[in-house]
Coordinates of C-alpha atoms in Angstrom, one line a residue:
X1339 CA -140.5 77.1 205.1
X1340 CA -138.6 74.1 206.6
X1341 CA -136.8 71.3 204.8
X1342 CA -140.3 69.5 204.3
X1343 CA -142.9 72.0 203.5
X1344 CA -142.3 72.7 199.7
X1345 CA -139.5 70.9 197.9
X1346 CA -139.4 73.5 195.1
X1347 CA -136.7 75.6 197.7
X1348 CA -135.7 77.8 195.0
X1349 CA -138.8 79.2 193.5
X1350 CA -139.6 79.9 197.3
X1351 CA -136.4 82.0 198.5
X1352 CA -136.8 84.2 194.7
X1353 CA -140.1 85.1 195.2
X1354 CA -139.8 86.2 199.3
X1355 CA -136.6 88.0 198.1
X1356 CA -138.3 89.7 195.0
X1357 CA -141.4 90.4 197.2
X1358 CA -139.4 91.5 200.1
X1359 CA -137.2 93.8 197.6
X1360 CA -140.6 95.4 196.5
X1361 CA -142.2 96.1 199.5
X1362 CA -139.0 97.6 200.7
X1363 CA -139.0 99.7 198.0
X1364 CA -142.6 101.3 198.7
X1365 CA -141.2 102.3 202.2
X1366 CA -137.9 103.7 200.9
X1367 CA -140.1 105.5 198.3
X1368 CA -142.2 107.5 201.0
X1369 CA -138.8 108.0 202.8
X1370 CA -137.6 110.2 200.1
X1371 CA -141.2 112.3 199.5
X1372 CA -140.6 112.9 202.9
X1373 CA -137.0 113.8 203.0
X1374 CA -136.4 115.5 199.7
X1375 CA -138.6 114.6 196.7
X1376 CA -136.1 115.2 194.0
X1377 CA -134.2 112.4 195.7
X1378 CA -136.7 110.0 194.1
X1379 CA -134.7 110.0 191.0
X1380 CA -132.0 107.4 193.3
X1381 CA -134.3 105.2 194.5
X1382 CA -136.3 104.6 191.3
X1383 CA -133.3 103.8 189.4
X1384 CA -132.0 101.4 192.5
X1385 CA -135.8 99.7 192.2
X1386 CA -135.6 100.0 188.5
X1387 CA -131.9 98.0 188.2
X1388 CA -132.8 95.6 191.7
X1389 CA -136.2 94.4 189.9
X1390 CA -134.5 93.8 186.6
X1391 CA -133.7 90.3 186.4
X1392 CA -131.1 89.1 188.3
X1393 CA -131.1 85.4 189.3
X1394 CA -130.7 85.6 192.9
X1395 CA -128.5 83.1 193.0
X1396 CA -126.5 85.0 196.2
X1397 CA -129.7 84.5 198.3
X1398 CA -129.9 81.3 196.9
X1399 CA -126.7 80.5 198.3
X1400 CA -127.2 82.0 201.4
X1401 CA -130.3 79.7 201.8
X1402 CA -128.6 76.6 201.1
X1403 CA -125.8 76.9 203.4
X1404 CA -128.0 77.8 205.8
X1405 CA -130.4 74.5 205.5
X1406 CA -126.9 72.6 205.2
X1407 CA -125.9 73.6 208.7
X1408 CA -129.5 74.0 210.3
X1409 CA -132.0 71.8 208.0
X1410 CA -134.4 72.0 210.4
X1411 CA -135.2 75.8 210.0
X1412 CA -136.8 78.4 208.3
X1413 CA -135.7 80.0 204.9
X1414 CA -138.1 82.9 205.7
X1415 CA -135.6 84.0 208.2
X1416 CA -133.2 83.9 205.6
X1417 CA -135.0 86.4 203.3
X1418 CA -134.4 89.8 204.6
X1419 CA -130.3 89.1 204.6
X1420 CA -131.1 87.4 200.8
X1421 CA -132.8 90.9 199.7
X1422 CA -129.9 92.8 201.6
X1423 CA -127.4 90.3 199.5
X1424 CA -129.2 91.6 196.4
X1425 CA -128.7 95.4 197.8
X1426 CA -125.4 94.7 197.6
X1427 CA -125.2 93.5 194.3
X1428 CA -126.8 96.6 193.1
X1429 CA -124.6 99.4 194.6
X1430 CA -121.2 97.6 193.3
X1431 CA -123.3 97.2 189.5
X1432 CA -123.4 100.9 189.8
X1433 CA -120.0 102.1 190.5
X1434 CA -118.8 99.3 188.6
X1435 CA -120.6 100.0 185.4
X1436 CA -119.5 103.8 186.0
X1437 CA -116.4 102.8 186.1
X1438 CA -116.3 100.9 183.1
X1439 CA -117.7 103.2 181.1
X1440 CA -120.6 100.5 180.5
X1441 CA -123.6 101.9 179.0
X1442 CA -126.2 98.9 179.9
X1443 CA -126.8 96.4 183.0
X1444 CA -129.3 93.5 182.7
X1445 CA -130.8 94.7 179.0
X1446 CA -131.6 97.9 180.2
X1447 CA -129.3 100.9 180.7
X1448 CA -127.1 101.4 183.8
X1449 CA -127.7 103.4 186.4
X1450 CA -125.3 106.3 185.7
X1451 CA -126.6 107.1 182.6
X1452 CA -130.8 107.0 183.9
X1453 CA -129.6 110.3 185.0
X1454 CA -128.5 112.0 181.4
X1455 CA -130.9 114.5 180.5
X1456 CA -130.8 117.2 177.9
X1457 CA -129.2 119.8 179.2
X1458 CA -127.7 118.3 182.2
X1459 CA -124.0 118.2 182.8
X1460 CA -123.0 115.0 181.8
X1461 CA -120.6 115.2 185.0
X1462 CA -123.6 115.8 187.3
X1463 CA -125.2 112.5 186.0
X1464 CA -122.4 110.2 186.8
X1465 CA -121.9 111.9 190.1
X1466 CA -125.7 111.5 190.7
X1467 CA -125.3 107.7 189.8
X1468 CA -122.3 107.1 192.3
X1469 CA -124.4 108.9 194.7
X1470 CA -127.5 106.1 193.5
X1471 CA -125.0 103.3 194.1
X1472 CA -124.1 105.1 197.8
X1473 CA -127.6 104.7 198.4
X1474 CA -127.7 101.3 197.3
X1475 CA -125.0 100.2 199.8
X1476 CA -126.6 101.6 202.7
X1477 CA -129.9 99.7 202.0
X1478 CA -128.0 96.6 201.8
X1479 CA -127.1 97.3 205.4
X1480 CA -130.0 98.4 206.4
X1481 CA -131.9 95.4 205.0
X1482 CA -129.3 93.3 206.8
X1483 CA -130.4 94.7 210.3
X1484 CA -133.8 93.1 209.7
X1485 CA -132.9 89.5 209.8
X1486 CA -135.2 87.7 212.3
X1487 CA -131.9 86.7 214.4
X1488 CA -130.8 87.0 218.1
X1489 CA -128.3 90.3 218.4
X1490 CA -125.3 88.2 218.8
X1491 CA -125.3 85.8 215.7
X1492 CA -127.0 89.1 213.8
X1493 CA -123.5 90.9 214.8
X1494 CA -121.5 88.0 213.8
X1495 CA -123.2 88.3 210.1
X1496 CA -122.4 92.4 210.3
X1497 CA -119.1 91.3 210.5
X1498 CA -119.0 88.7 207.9
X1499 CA -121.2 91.2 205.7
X1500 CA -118.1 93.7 205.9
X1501 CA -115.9 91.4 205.4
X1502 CA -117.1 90.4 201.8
X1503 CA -117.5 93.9 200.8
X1504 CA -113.8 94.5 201.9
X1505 CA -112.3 91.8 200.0
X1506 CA -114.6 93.2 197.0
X1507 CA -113.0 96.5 197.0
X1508 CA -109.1 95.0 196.8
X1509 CA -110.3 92.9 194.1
X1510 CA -112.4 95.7 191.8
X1511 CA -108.8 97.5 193.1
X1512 CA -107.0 94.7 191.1
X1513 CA -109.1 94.9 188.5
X1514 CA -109.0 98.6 187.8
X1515 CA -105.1 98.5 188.0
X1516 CA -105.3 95.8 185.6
X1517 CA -103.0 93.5 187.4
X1518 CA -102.1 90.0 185.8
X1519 CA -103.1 87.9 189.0
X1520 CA -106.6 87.1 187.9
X1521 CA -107.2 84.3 190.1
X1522 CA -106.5 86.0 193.0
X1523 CA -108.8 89.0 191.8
X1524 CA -111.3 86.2 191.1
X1525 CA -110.9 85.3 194.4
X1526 CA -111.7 88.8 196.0
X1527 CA -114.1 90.5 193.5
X1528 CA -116.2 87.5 192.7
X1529 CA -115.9 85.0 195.3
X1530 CA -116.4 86.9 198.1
X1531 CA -119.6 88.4 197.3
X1532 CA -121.1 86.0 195.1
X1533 CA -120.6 82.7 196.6
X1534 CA -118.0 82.7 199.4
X1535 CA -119.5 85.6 201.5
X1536 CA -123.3 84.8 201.2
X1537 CA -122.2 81.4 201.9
X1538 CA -120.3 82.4 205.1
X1539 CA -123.2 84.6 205.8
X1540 CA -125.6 81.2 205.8
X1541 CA -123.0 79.7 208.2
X1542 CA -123.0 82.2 210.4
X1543 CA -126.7 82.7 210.8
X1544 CA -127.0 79.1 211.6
X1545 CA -124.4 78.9 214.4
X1546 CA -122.3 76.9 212.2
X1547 CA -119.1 74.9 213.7
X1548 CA -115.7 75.1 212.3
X1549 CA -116.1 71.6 210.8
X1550 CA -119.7 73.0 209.3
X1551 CA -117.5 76.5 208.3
X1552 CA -114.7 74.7 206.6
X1553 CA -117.0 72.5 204.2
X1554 CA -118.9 75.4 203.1
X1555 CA -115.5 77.1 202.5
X1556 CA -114.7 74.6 200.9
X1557 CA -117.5 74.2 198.2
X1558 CA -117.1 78.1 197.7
X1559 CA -114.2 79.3 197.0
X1560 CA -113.3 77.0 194.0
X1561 CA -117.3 77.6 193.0
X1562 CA -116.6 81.6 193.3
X1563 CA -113.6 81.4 190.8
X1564 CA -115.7 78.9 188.3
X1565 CA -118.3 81.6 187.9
X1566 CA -116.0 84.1 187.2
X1567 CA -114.6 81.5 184.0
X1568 CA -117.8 80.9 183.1
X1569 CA -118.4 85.5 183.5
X1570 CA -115.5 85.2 181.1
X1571 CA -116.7 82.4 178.6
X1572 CA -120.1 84.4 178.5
X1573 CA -118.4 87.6 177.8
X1574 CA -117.1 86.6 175.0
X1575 CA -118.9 83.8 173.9
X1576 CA -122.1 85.3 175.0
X1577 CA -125.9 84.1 172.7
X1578 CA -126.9 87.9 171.6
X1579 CA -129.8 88.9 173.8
X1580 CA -128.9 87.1 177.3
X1581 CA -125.4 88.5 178.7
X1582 CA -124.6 91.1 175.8
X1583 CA -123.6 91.1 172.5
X1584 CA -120.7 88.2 171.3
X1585 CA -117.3 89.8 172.1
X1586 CA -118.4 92.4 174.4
X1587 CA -115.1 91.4 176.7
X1588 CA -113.0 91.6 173.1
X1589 CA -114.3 95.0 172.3
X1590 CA -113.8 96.4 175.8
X1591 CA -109.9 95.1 176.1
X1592 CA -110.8 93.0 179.5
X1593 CA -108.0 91.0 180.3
X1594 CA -110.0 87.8 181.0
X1595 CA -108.7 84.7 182.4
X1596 CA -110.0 83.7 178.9
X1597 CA -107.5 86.2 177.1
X1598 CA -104.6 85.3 179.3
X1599 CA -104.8 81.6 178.6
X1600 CA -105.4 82.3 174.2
X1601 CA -102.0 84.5 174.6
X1602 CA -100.3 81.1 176.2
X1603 CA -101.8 79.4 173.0
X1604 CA -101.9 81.5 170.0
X1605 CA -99.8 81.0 166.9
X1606 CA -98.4 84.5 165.6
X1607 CA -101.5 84.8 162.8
X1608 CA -103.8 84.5 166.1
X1609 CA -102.1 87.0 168.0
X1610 CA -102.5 89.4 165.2
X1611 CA -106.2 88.6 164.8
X1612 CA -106.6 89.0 168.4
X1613 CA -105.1 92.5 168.6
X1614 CA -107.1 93.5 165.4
X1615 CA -110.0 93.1 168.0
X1616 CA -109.2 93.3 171.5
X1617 CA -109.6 97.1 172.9
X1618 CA -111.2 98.4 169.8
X1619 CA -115.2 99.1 170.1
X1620 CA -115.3 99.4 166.4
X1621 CA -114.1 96.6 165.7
X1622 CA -116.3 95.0 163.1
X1623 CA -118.5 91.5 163.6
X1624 CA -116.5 90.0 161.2
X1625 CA -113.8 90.7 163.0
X1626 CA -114.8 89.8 166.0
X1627 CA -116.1 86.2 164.6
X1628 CA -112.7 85.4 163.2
X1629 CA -111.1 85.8 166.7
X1630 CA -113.4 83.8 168.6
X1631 CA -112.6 80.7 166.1
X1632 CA -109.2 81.3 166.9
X1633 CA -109.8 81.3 170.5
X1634 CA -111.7 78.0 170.2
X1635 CA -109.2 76.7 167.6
X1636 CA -106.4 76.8 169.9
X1637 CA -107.9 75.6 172.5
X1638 CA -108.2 78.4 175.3
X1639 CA -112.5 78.0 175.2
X1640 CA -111.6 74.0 175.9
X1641 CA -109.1 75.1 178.5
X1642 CA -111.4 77.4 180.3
X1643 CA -114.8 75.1 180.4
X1644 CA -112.3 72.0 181.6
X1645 CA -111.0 74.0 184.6
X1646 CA -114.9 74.8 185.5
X1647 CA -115.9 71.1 185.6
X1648 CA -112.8 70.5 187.5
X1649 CA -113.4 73.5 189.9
X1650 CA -117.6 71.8 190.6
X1651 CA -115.9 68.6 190.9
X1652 CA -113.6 70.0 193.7
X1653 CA -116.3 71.8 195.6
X1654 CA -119.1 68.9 195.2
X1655 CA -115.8 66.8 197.1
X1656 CA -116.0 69.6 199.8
X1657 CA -119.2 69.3 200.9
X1658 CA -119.3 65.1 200.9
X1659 CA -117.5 64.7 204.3
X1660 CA -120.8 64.3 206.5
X1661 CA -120.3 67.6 208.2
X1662 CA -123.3 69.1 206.6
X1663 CA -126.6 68.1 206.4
X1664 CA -128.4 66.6 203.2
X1665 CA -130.9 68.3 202.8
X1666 CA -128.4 71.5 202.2
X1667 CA -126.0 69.1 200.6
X1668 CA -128.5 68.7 197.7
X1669 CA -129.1 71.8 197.6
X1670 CA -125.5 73.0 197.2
X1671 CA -125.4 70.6 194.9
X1672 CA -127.8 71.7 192.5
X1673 CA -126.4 75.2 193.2
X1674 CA -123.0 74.1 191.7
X1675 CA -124.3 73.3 188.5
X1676 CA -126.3 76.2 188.6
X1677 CA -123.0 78.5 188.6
X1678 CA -121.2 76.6 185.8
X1679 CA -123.3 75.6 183.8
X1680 CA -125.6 78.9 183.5
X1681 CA -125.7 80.4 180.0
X1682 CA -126.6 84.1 181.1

């Protein structure tokens, strides 16, 4: 597909990646009858999670950056390191729902606990859904060694592939430790594999230049930490029956960018309704209602969707220097709204 076959871009890179993710599937499927049949179990509940929604908003990204440096080419070429993007998305869902004890991914349950069967260690499940998520991670790279590219700019994306997944695992790191730099563990776990990475990746498929590189940088990075505000809004603020339950975040004790901005705001009453919520799971709905008034009373919800707009605004400037072309400029464009402005 080039810039002028079929102006509906999007609706063509989802359904090459979701029929690209299926088909792949079917062969890693016959891989494990041959191999060890028990080992179905792992890539079932990779297929089962992979195939379960998802927005593909990674390949999507990918694809745009690419037709913003190389307008004239082919987004099927794009779709095998799209799926592998999605691959990738999958493994680090599974170790990271393991490791937050989280019991559901993408209305269905998480990996970890597909593998919870009376009379099965419950220890032997999780370590069966890390070993899932292992799997996971190697398909990614696997997937990624199928893009229709010459060896040398299919190396160059190996290295830019490891170099997202690298700055994920010092940002989970952060995460885990619970330090207070948020932004900069924004900036690691969430930017670099959800919009700075597959957007590098694009760049690099397409033989960017460094005036082509830095644009792109420059529309993704402030994009990868709006969509982590908007993660936080949604985990909080969340309609019941797209990204969880309201106060999911609350319940679980996340320390949100969204928590650290109410605790610059909050009157003493607030505080103490806050902390009669945050970190406890039973924590009634009641409960939970009362503290996200006070987080919209004193302002911290206003706070958070303000910096957003700001954040679009910076990277729709980034891209609006000529560097790129516009057929991919449009399409970054409508990408950007597409990150903070989602509701799921």
């Amino acid at each position: 597909m080039t810039q002028h076959s079929n102006p509906d871009w999007s609706t063509f890179v989802r359904e090459r990646v979701d029929a690209h993710l299926v088909a792949f599937f079917d062969k890693k499927r016959a891989q494990a009858e041959r191999l060890s049949p028990r080992g179905l179990e792992m890539v079932n509940a990779t297929a089962a999670l992979t195939l379960r929604g998802g927005k593909r908003l990674r390949p999507l990204v990918l694809a745009a950056a690419y037709s913003a440096v190389n307008p004239e080419g082919d987004l099927a070429d794009c779709i095998a390191a799209g799926a592998s993007l999605e691959l990738l998305q999958s493994y680090l869902l599974i170790h990271d729902d393991w490791m937050d004890r989280d019991e559901e991914r993408r209305g269905g349950p998480a990996v970890h606990t597909m593998f919870r069967e009376p009379g099965r260690d419950p220890h032997l499940a999780d370590c069966l859904g890390v070993l899932t998520g292992d799997l996971a991670g190697t398909y990614a790279w696997e997937l990624m060694a199928e893009a229709p590219f010459p060896k040398w700019r299919r190396d160059e994306g190996f290295e830019a592939f490891a170099t997202l997944q690298i700055e994920v695992y010092f940002g989970q790191h952060l995460d885990v430790v619970a330090d207070r730099d948020v932004e900069r563990m924004h900036h690691l776990k969430t930017g670099s594999y959800t919009v700075r990475g597959p957007a590098q990746l694009g760049a690099v498929l397409a033989d960017a230049n460094p005036d082509q590189v830095l644009a792109l940088t420059g529309w993704a990075d402030p994009l990868g930490e709006a969509f982590q505000l908007r993660d936080d809004l949604l985990g909080t603020f969340a309609v019941e029956g797209t990204t969880g339950k309201p106060g999911d975040d609350l319940r679980h004790g996340k320390r949100t960018a969204l928590i650290l901005e109410a605790e610059q705001r909050l009157d003493a009453a607030g505080r103490e309704t806050l902390a009669k919520v945050f970190g406890r799971a039973e924590a009634s709905d009641g409960e939970v209602a009362a503290t996200m008034e006070a987080l919209v009373a004193c302002g911290a919800k206003d706070a958070l969707e303000r910096r957003c707009a700001e954040l679009r605004d910076v990277a729709l400037a980034a891209i609006g220097n000529g560097a790129l072309a516009s057929v991919g400029c449009a399409r970054l464009t409508e990408l950007a709204r597409r990150l903070t402005d989602r509701d799921r």
